[in-house]
Amino acid sequence: VPRDRFMLSLHTYSWSGPGKWSPKAFAGGGVAWMFLQAYDTMMSQELYGELREWQLIEQMDREWGFCLDQDLCPVWLSEFGADSNSEYDCQWFASMCRYLARKDADFAYWPLNV
């Protein structure tokens, strides 16, 4: 595919991760939530929101940042956002924004409070 005909578009949230997402982010508590939390613990692979900032940088570079660094193709983070009432989400969101600024990456922000 010619470079001018290809763009990488991706979605990233604190509750997603390298090859994983956490369904417990959508469960309203109770038995289902407890099961999903146990499942997440047993299948333990860290979510993006659980990574320290340096780990998030390394992970994003492995997944798609290298495309920008090597000018392989345009990258558009077409969906990301955070719950402004969640410290967990806000910390991840701040780290992701710093990463995007360093990479001069293009993005679309999705407010989760509307």
mmCIF file of N, CA and C in Angstrom:
data_model
loop_
_atom_site.group_PDB
_atom_site.id
_atom_site.type_symbol
_atom_site.label_atom_id
_atom_site.label_comp_id
_atom_site.label_asym_id
_atom_site.label_seq_id
_atom_site.Cartn_x
_atom_site.Cartn_y
_atom_site.Cartn_z
ATOM 1 N N VAL A 1 0.852 -1.169 0.000
ATOM 2 C CA VAL A 1 0.000 0.000 0.000
ATOM 3 C C VAL A 1 0.901 1.236 0.000
ATOM 4 N N PRO A 2 0.672 2.157 -0.921
ATOM 5 C CA PRO A 2 1.474 3.387 -0.921
ATOM 6 C C PRO A 2 1.290 4.172 0.383
ATOM 7 N N ARG A 3 2.358 4.799 0.846
ATOM 8 C CA ARG A 3 2.327 5.523 2.122
ATOM 9 C C ARG A 3 1.232 6.571 2.160
ATOM 10 N N ASP A 4 0.979 7.246 1.049
ATOM 11 C CA ASP A 4 -0.037 8.296 1.040
ATOM 12 C C ASP A 4 -1.463 7.743 0.999
ATOM 13 N N ARG A 5 -1.596 6.419 1.031
ATOM 14 C CA ARG A 5 -2.921 5.782 1.034
ATOM 15 C C ARG A 5 -3.181 4.977 2.305
ATOM 16 N N PHE A 6 -2.320 5.159 3.291
ATOM 17 C CA PHE A 6 -2.426 4.347 4.508
ATOM 18 C C PHE A 6 -2.301 5.236 5.738
ATOM 19 N N MET A 7 -3.170 4.991 6.714
ATOM 20 C CA MET A 7 -3.096 5.694 7.992
ATOM 21 C C MET A 7 -3.470 4.691 9.086
ATOM 22 N N LEU A 8 -2.728 4.706 10.167
ATOM 23 C CA LEU A 8 -3.029 3.852 11.308
ATOM 24 C C LEU A 8 -3.931 4.622 12.262
ATOM 25 N N SER A 9 -5.085 4.051 12.562
ATOM 26 C CA SER A 9 -6.034 4.671 13.490
ATOM 27 C C SER A 9 -6.245 3.717 14.651
ATOM 28 N N LEU A 10 -6.268 4.238 15.870
ATOM 29 C CA LEU A 10 -6.399 3.360 17.029
ATOM 30 C C LEU A 10 -7.211 4.004 18.132
ATOM 31 N N HIS A 11 -7.652 3.165 19.044
ATOM 32 C CA HIS A 11 -8.398 3.580 20.240
ATOM 33 C C HIS A 11 -7.591 3.148 21.454
ATOM 34 N N THR A 12 -7.503 4.004 22.446
ATOM 35 C CA THR A 12 -6.759 3.680 23.667
ATOM 36 C C THR A 12 -7.474 4.281 24.869
ATOM 37 N N TYR A 13 -7.671 3.465 25.876
ATOM 38 C CA TYR A 13 -8.281 3.908 27.133
ATOM 39 C C TYR A 13 -7.507 3.304 28.297
ATOM 40 N N SER A 14 -7.682 3.856 29.480
ATOM 41 C CA SER A 14 -6.999 3.337 30.669
ATOM 42 C C SER A 14 -7.393 1.894 30.941
ATOM 43 N N TRP A 15 -8.623 1.531 30.614
ATOM 44 C CA TRP A 15 -9.133 0.190 30.901
ATOM 45 C C TRP A 15 -8.856 -0.806 29.781
ATOM 46 N N SER A 16 -8.097 -0.372 28.781
ATOM 47 C CA SER A 16 -7.640 -1.306 27.765
ATOM 48 C C SER A 16 -6.147 -1.504 27.980
ATOM 49 N N GLY A 17 -5.585 -2.411 27.244
ATOM 50 C CA GLY A 17 -4.168 -2.655 27.438
ATOM 51 C C GLY A 17 -3.598 -3.491 26.325
ATOM 52 N N PRO A 18 -2.342 -3.840 26.440
ATOM 53 C CA PRO A 18 -1.688 -4.623 25.393
ATOM 54 C C PRO A 18 -2.411 -5.950 25.168
ATOM 55 N N GLY A 19 -3.265 -5.980 24.179
ATOM 56 C CA GLY A 19 -3.999 -7.207 23.872
ATOM 57 C C GLY A 19 -5.095 -7.523 24.856
ATOM 58 N N LYS A 20 -5.552 -6.560 25.623
ATOM 59 C CA LYS A 20 -6.525 -6.823 26.685
ATOM 60 C C LYS A 20 -7.402 -5.602 26.906
ATOM 61 N N TRP A 21 -8.582 -5.837 27.416
ATOM 62 C CA TRP A 21 -9.420 -4.751 27.923
ATOM 63 C C TRP A 21 -10.125 -5.286 29.152
ATOM 64 N N SER A 22 -10.566 -4.397 29.993
ATOM 65 C CA SER A 22 -11.170 -4.814 31.255
ATOM 66 C C SER A 22 -12.679 -4.617 31.217
ATOM 67 N N PRO A 23 -13.436 -5.704 31.078
ATOM 68 C CA PRO A 23 -14.892 -5.567 31.060
ATOM 69 C C PRO A 23 -15.450 -5.069 32.384
ATOM 70 N N LYS A 24 -14.673 -5.170 33.463
ATOM 71 C CA LYS A 24 -15.191 -4.714 34.757
ATOM 72 C C LYS A 24 -15.416 -3.205 34.769
ATOM 73 N N ALA A 25 -14.796 -2.497 33.826
ATOM 74 C CA ALA A 25 -15.027 -1.057 33.732
ATOM 75 C C ALA A 25 -16.481 -0.764 33.384
ATOM 76 N N PHE A 26 -17.173 -1.761 32.847
ATOM 77 C CA PHE A 26 -18.556 -1.571 32.423
ATOM 78 C C PHE A 26 -19.555 -2.276 33.325
ATOM 79 N N ALA A 27 -19.076 -3.036 34.297
ATOM 80 C CA ALA A 27 -19.977 -3.767 35.198
ATOM 81 C C ALA A 27 -20.389 -2.855 36.344
ATOM 82 N N GLY A 28 -21.599 -3.000 36.794
ATOM 83 C CA GLY A 28 -22.127 -2.121 37.833
ATOM 84 C C GLY A 28 -21.924 -2.631 39.242
ATOM 85 N N GLY A 29 -21.033 -3.550 39.470
ATOM 86 C CA GLY A 29 -20.805 -4.091 40.805
ATOM 87 C C GLY A 29 -21.479 -5.444 40.960
ATOM 88 N N GLY A 30 -21.542 -5.919 42.168
ATOM 89 C CA GLY A 30 -22.188 -7.197 42.448
ATOM 90 C C GLY A 30 -21.339 -8.381 42.040
ATOM 91 N N VAL A 31 -21.994 -9.517 41.880
ATOM 92 C CA VAL A 31 -21.310 -10.778 41.587
ATOM 93 C C VAL A 31 -20.571 -10.706 40.254
ATOM 94 N N ALA A 32 -21.205 -10.128 39.247
ATOM 95 C CA ALA A 32 -20.564 -10.039 37.930
ATOM 96 C C ALA A 32 -19.260 -9.252 38.025
ATOM 97 N N TRP A 33 -19.279 -8.134 38.727
ATOM 98 C CA TRP A 33 -18.083 -7.319 38.866
ATOM 99 C C TRP A 33 -16.999 -8.091 39.611
ATOM 100 N N MET A 34 -17.377 -8.811 40.680
ATOM 101 C CA MET A 34 -16.402 -9.592 41.451
ATOM 102 C C MET A 34 -15.767 -10.667 40.572
ATOM 103 N N PHE A 35 -16.578 -11.326 39.752
ATOM 104 C CA PHE A 35 -16.053 -12.343 38.843
ATOM 105 C C PHE A 35 -15.058 -11.725 37.861
ATOM 106 N N LEU A 36 -15.437 -10.590 37.275
ATOM 107 C CA LEU A 36 -14.567 -9.942 36.297
ATOM 108 C C LEU A 36 -13.276 -9.447 36.936
ATOM 109 N N GLN A 37 -13.356 -8.959 38.162
ATOM 110 C CA GLN A 37 -12.151 -8.520 38.860
ATOM 111 C C GLN A 37 -11.230 -9.715 39.116
ATOM 112 N N ALA A 38 -11.794 -10.839 39.540
ATOM 113 C CA ALA A 38 -10.994 -12.045 39.760
ATOM 114 C C ALA A 38 -10.373 -12.517 38.446
ATOM 115 N N TYR A 39 -11.159 -12.480 37.379
ATOM 116 C CA TYR A 39 -10.661 -12.882 36.061
ATOM 117 C C TYR A 39 -9.486 -11.999 35.643
ATOM 118 N N ASP A 40 -9.652 -10.677 35.801
ATOM 119 C CA ASP A 40 -8.573 -9.751 35.450
ATOM 120 C C ASP A 40 -7.310 -10.045 36.251
ATOM 121 N N THR A 41 -7.471 -10.362 37.529
ATOM 122 C CA THR A 41 -6.323 -10.649 38.387
ATOM 123 C C THR A 41 -5.626 -11.931 37.944
ATOM 124 N N MET A 42 -6.406 -12.976 37.681
ATOM 125 C CA MET A 42 -5.818 -14.260 37.289
ATOM 126 C C MET A 42 -5.171 -14.195 35.908
ATOM 127 N N MET A 43 -5.777 -13.467 35.003
ATOM 128 C CA MET A 43 -5.265 -13.373 33.642
ATOM 129 C C MET A 43 -4.286 -12.202 33.526
ATOM 130 N N SER A 44 -3.813 -11.762 34.635
ATOM 131 C CA SER A 44 -3.037 -10.551 34.870
ATOM 132 C C SER A 44 -2.096 -10.151 33.736
ATOM 133 N N GLN A 45 -2.540 -9.222 32.991
ATOM 134 C CA GLN A 45 -1.699 -8.464 32.082
ATOM 135 C C GLN A 45 -2.107 -7.027 32.345
ATOM 136 N N GLU A 46 -1.146 -6.165 32.567
ATOM 137 C CA GLU A 46 -1.483 -4.812 32.997
ATOM 138 C C GLU A 46 -2.246 -4.050 31.921
ATOM 139 N N LEU A 47 -3.191 -3.264 32.387
ATOM 140 C CA LEU A 47 -3.921 -2.353 31.524
ATOM 141 C C LEU A 47 -3.082 -1.093 31.343
ATOM 142 N N TYR A 48 -3.377 -0.300 30.324
ATOM 143 C CA TYR A 48 -2.620 0.936 30.114
ATOM 144 C C TYR A 48 -2.654 1.828 31.347
ATOM 145 N N GLY A 49 -3.788 1.903 32.007
ATOM 146 C CA GLY A 49 -3.919 2.753 33.186
ATOM 147 C C GLY A 49 -3.104 2.280 34.375
ATOM 148 N N GLU A 50 -2.672 1.028 34.358
ATOM 149 C CA GLU A 50 -1.873 0.473 35.458
ATOM 150 C C GLU A 50 -0.372 0.652 35.232
ATOM 151 N N LEU A 51 0.007 1.063 34.038
ATOM 152 C CA LEU A 51 1.421 1.225 33.717
ATOM 153 C C LEU A 51 1.950 2.540 34.272
ATOM 154 N N ARG A 52 3.188 2.519 34.739
ATOM 155 C CA ARG A 52 3.861 3.776 35.089
ATOM 156 C C ARG A 52 4.094 4.534 33.784
ATOM 157 N N GLU A 53 4.322 5.831 33.891
ATOM 158 C CA GLU A 53 4.430 6.626 32.664
ATOM 159 C C GLU A 53 5.537 6.118 31.744
ATOM 160 N N TRP A 54 6.694 5.773 32.289
ATOM 161 C CA TRP A 54 7.780 5.282 31.442
ATOM 162 C C TRP A 54 7.397 3.969 30.764
ATOM 163 N N GLN A 55 6.600 3.129 31.455
ATOM 164 C CA GLN A 55 6.150 1.880 30.855
ATOM 165 C C GLN A 55 5.139 2.146 29.737
ATOM 166 N N LEU A 56 4.261 3.117 29.973
ATOM 167 C CA LEU A 56 3.289 3.488 28.948
ATOM 168 C C LEU A 56 4.004 3.998 27.696
ATOM 169 N N ILE A 57 5.021 4.818 27.887
ATOM 170 C CA ILE A 57 5.798 5.333 26.756
ATOM 171 C C ILE A 57 6.418 4.183 25.976
ATOM 172 N N GLU A 58 7.052 3.262 26.684
ATOM 173 C CA GLU A 58 7.669 2.110 26.012
ATOM 174 C C GLU A 58 6.629 1.282 25.265
ATOM 175 N N GLN A 59 5.463 1.066 25.901
ATOM 176 C CA GLN A 59 4.418 0.261 25.279
ATOM 177 C C GLN A 59 3.858 0.945 24.034
ATOM 178 N N MET A 60 3.575 2.247 24.126
ATOM 179 C CA MET A 60 3.047 2.980 22.969
ATOM 180 C C MET A 60 4.071 3.017 21.837
ATOM 181 N N ASP A 61 5.357 3.162 22.188
ATOM 182 C CA ASP A 61 6.402 3.130 21.163
ATOM 183 C C ASP A 61 6.443 1.777 20.462
ATOM 184 N N ARG A 62 6.277 0.691 21.228
ATOM 185 C CA ARG A 62 6.258 -0.651 20.637
ATOM 186 C C ARG A 62 5.042 -0.842 19.738
ATOM 187 N N GLU A 63 3.902 -0.328 20.174
ATOM 188 C CA GLU A 63 2.660 -0.572 19.443
ATOM 189 C C GLU A 63 2.501 0.313 18.213
ATOM 190 N N TRP A 64 2.777 1.607 18.346
ATOM 191 C CA TRP A 64 2.548 2.492 17.202
ATOM 192 C C TRP A 64 3.442 3.724 17.147
ATOM 193 N N GLY A 65 4.084 4.097 18.225
ATOM 194 C CA GLY A 65 4.945 5.281 18.214
ATOM 195 C C GLY A 65 6.082 5.171 17.217
ATOM 196 N N PHE A 66 6.562 3.948 17.005
ATOM 197 C CA PHE A 66 7.652 3.740 16.052
ATOM 198 C C PHE A 66 7.246 4.156 14.640
ATOM 199 N N CYS A 67 5.950 4.076 14.324
ATOM 200 C CA CYS A 67 5.481 4.492 12.992
ATOM 201 C C CYS A 67 5.734 5.979 12.775
ATOM 202 N N LEU A 68 5.548 6.769 13.825
ATOM 203 C CA LEU A 68 5.823 8.203 13.739
ATOM 204 C C LEU A 68 7.324 8.464 13.744
ATOM 205 N N ASP A 69 8.044 7.775 14.632
ATOM 206 C CA ASP A 69 9.494 7.980 14.742
ATOM 207 C C ASP A 69 10.209 7.680 13.427
ATOM 208 N N GLN A 70 9.752 6.635 12.728
ATOM 209 C CA GLN A 70 10.395 6.212 11.482
ATOM 210 C C GLN A 70 9.681 6.750 10.242
ATOM 211 N N ASP A 71 8.670 7.598 10.459
ATOM 212 C CA ASP A 71 7.893 8.186 9.363
ATOM 213 C C ASP A 71 7.357 7.109 8.414
ATOM 214 N N LEU A 72 6.837 6.029 9.008
ATOM 215 C CA LEU A 72 6.291 4.935 8.202
ATOM 216 C C LEU A 72 4.895 5.248 7.672
ATOM 217 N N CYS A 73 4.081 5.877 8.524
ATOM 218 C CA CYS A 73 2.716 6.216 8.129
ATOM 219 C C CYS A 73 2.147 7.195 9.148
ATOM 220 N N PRO A 74 1.128 7.937 8.746
ATOM 221 C CA PRO A 74 0.453 8.793 9.722
ATOM 222 C C PRO A 74 -0.264 7.940 10.770
ATOM 223 N N VAL A 75 -0.324 8.439 11.985
ATOM 224 C CA VAL A 75 -1.030 7.757 13.074
ATOM 225 C C VAL A 75 -2.050 8.732 13.638
ATOM 226 N N TRP A 76 -3.255 8.233 13.848
ATOM 227 C CA TRP A 76 -4.323 9.051 14.423
ATOM 228 C C TRP A 76 -4.928 8.285 15.586
ATOM 229 N N LEU A 77 -4.752 8.795 16.780
ATOM 230 C CA LEU A 77 -5.423 8.225 17.945
ATOM 231 C C LEU A 77 -6.858 8.726 17.858
ATOM 232 N N SER A 78 -7.701 7.910 17.252
ATOM 233 C CA SER A 78 -9.044 8.356 16.881
ATOM 234 C C SER A 78 -10.042 8.280 18.018
ATOM 235 N N GLU A 79 -9.634 7.692 19.118
ATOM 236 C CA GLU A 79 -10.553 7.633 20.256
ATOM 237 C C GLU A 79 -9.769 7.424 21.545
ATOM 238 N N PHE A 80 -9.905 8.369 22.463
ATOM 239 C CA PHE A 80 -9.403 8.210 23.818
ATOM 240 C C PHE A 80 -10.121 9.218 24.694
ATOM 241 N N GLY A 81 -10.120 8.986 25.973
ATOM 242 C CA GLY A 81 -10.814 9.876 26.895
ATOM 243 C C GLY A 81 -10.689 9.335 28.307
ATOM 244 N N ALA A 82 -11.273 10.056 29.242
ATOM 245 C CA ALA A 82 -11.161 9.673 30.647
ATOM 246 C C ALA A 82 -12.357 10.196 31.420
ATOM 247 N N ASP A 83 -12.649 9.518 32.491
ATOM 248 C CA ASP A 83 -13.670 9.969 33.435
ATOM 249 C C ASP A 83 -13.008 10.997 34.347
ATOM 250 N N SER A 84 -13.431 12.243 34.264
ATOM 251 C CA SER A 84 -12.779 13.304 35.041
ATOM 252 C C SER A 84 -12.985 13.154 36.544
ATOM 253 N N ASN A 85 -13.870 12.257 36.961
ATOM 254 C CA ASN A 85 -14.084 11.998 38.389
ATOM 255 C C ASN A 85 -13.213 10.855 38.907
ATOM 256 N N SER A 86 -12.425 10.258 38.034
ATOM 257 C CA SER A 86 -11.598 9.112 38.401
ATOM 258 C C SER A 86 -10.123 9.511 38.412
ATOM 259 N N GLU A 87 -9.496 9.450 39.581
ATOM 260 C CA GLU A 87 -8.072 9.772 39.675
ATOM 261 C C GLU A 87 -7.252 8.827 38.801
ATOM 262 N N TYR A 88 -7.635 7.551 38.785
ATOM 263 C CA TYR A 88 -6.979 6.527 37.961
ATOM 264 C C TYR A 88 -6.985 6.961 36.492
ATOM 265 N N ASP A 89 -8.168 7.316 35.979
ATOM 266 C CA ASP A 89 -8.297 7.748 34.588
ATOM 267 C C ASP A 89 -7.525 9.035 34.331
ATOM 268 N N CYS A 90 -7.613 9.983 35.244
ATOM 269 C CA CYS A 90 -6.958 11.284 35.051
ATOM 270 C C CYS A 90 -5.438 11.156 35.012
ATOM 271 N N GLN A 91 -4.870 10.280 35.829
ATOM 272 C CA GLN A 91 -3.420 10.074 35.802
ATOM 273 C C GLN A 91 -2.997 9.480 34.464
ATOM 274 N N TRP A 92 -3.741 8.461 34.016
ATOM 275 C CA TRP A 92 -3.439 7.855 32.718
ATOM 276 C C TRP A 92 -3.600 8.887 31.597
ATOM 277 N N PHE A 93 -4.682 9.661 31.655
ATOM 278 C CA PHE A 93 -4.975 10.651 30.626
ATOM 279 C C PHE A 93 -3.851 11.683 30.526
ATOM 280 N N ALA A 94 -3.358 12.156 31.658
ATOM 281 C CA ALA A 94 -2.259 13.130 31.660
ATOM 282 C C ALA A 94 -1.004 12.525 31.033
ATOM 283 N N SER A 95 -0.710 11.272 31.372
ATOM 284 C CA SER A 95 0.453 10.594 30.783
ATOM 285 C C SER A 95 0.287 10.450 29.276
ATOM 286 N N MET A 96 -0.909 10.060 28.844
ATOM 287 C CA MET A 96 -1.159 9.882 27.416
ATOM 288 C C MET A 96 -1.053 11.222 26.677
ATOM 289 N N CYS A 97 -1.561 12.286 27.266
ATOM 290 C CA CYS A 97 -1.469 13.616 26.637
ATOM 291 C C CYS A 97 -0.017 14.058 26.491
ATOM 292 N N ARG A 98 0.803 13.803 27.512
ATOM 293 C CA ARG A 98 2.228 14.150 27.419
ATOM 294 C C ARG A 98 2.903 13.348 26.304
ATOM 295 N N TYR A 99 2.544 12.076 26.194
ATOM 296 C CA TYR A 99 3.106 11.238 25.135
ATOM 297 C C TYR A 99 2.702 11.775 23.758
ATOM 298 N N LEU A 100 1.429 12.079 23.590
ATOM 299 C CA LEU A 100 0.946 12.606 22.310
ATOM 300 C C LEU A 100 1.648 13.911 21.947
ATOM 301 N N ALA A 101 1.859 14.772 22.938
ATOM 302 C CA ALA A 101 2.548 16.045 22.691
ATOM 303 C C ALA A 101 3.995 15.807 22.259
ATOM 304 N N ARG A 102 4.678 14.874 22.935
ATOM 305 C CA ARG A 102 6.071 14.559 22.573
ATOM 306 C C ARG A 102 6.169 14.036 21.146
ATOM 307 N N LYS A 103 5.188 13.243 20.748
ATOM 308 C CA LYS A 103 5.194 12.637 19.413
ATOM 309 C C LYS A 103 4.582 13.555 18.363
ATOM 310 N N ASP A 104 3.973 14.652 18.792
ATOM 311 C CA ASP A 104 3.229 15.529 17.891
ATOM 312 C C ASP A 104 2.200 14.705 17.113
ATOM 313 N N ALA A 105 1.512 13.828 17.836
ATOM 314 C CA ALA A 105 0.541 12.913 17.230
ATOM 315 C C ALA A 105 -0.820 13.585 17.086
ATOM 316 N N ASP A 106 -1.575 13.124 16.113
ATOM 317 C CA ASP A 106 -2.935 13.614 15.904
ATOM 318 C C ASP A 106 -3.906 12.750 16.695
ATOM 319 N N PHE A 107 -4.999 13.366 17.154
ATOM 320 C CA PHE A 107 -5.929 12.626 18.007
ATOM 321 C C PHE A 107 -7.320 13.238 17.966
ATOM 322 N N ALA A 108 -8.277 12.467 18.448
ATOM 323 C CA ALA A 108 -9.650 12.933 18.686
ATOM 324 C C ALA A 108 -9.987 12.565 20.121
ATOM 325 N N TYR A 109 -10.421 13.535 20.893
ATOM 326 C CA TYR A 109 -10.742 13.322 22.307
ATOM 327 C C TYR A 109 -12.231 13.049 22.449
ATOM 328 N N TRP A 110 -12.573 12.039 23.223
ATOM 329 C CA TRP A 110 -13.965 11.681 23.479
ATOM 330 C C TRP A 110 -14.275 11.950 24.943
ATOM 331 N N PRO A 111 -15.021 13.006 25.254
ATOM 332 C CA PRO A 111 -15.401 13.233 26.649
ATOM 333 C C PRO A 111 -16.415 12.176 27.069
ATOM 334 N N LEU A 112 -16.172 11.562 28.199
ATOM 335 C CA LEU A 112 -17.056 10.493 28.673
ATOM 336 C C LEU A 112 -18.144 11.019 29.595
ATOM 337 N N ASN A 113 -18.238 12.324 29.731
ATOM 338 C CA ASN A 113 -19.211 12.890 30.665
ATOM 339 C C ASN A 113 -20.390 13.549 29.946
ATOM 340 N N VAL A 114 -20.587 13.249 28.682
ATOM 341 C CA VAL A 114 -21.716 13.852 27.958
ATOM 342 C C VAL A 114 -22.736 12.810 27.571
#
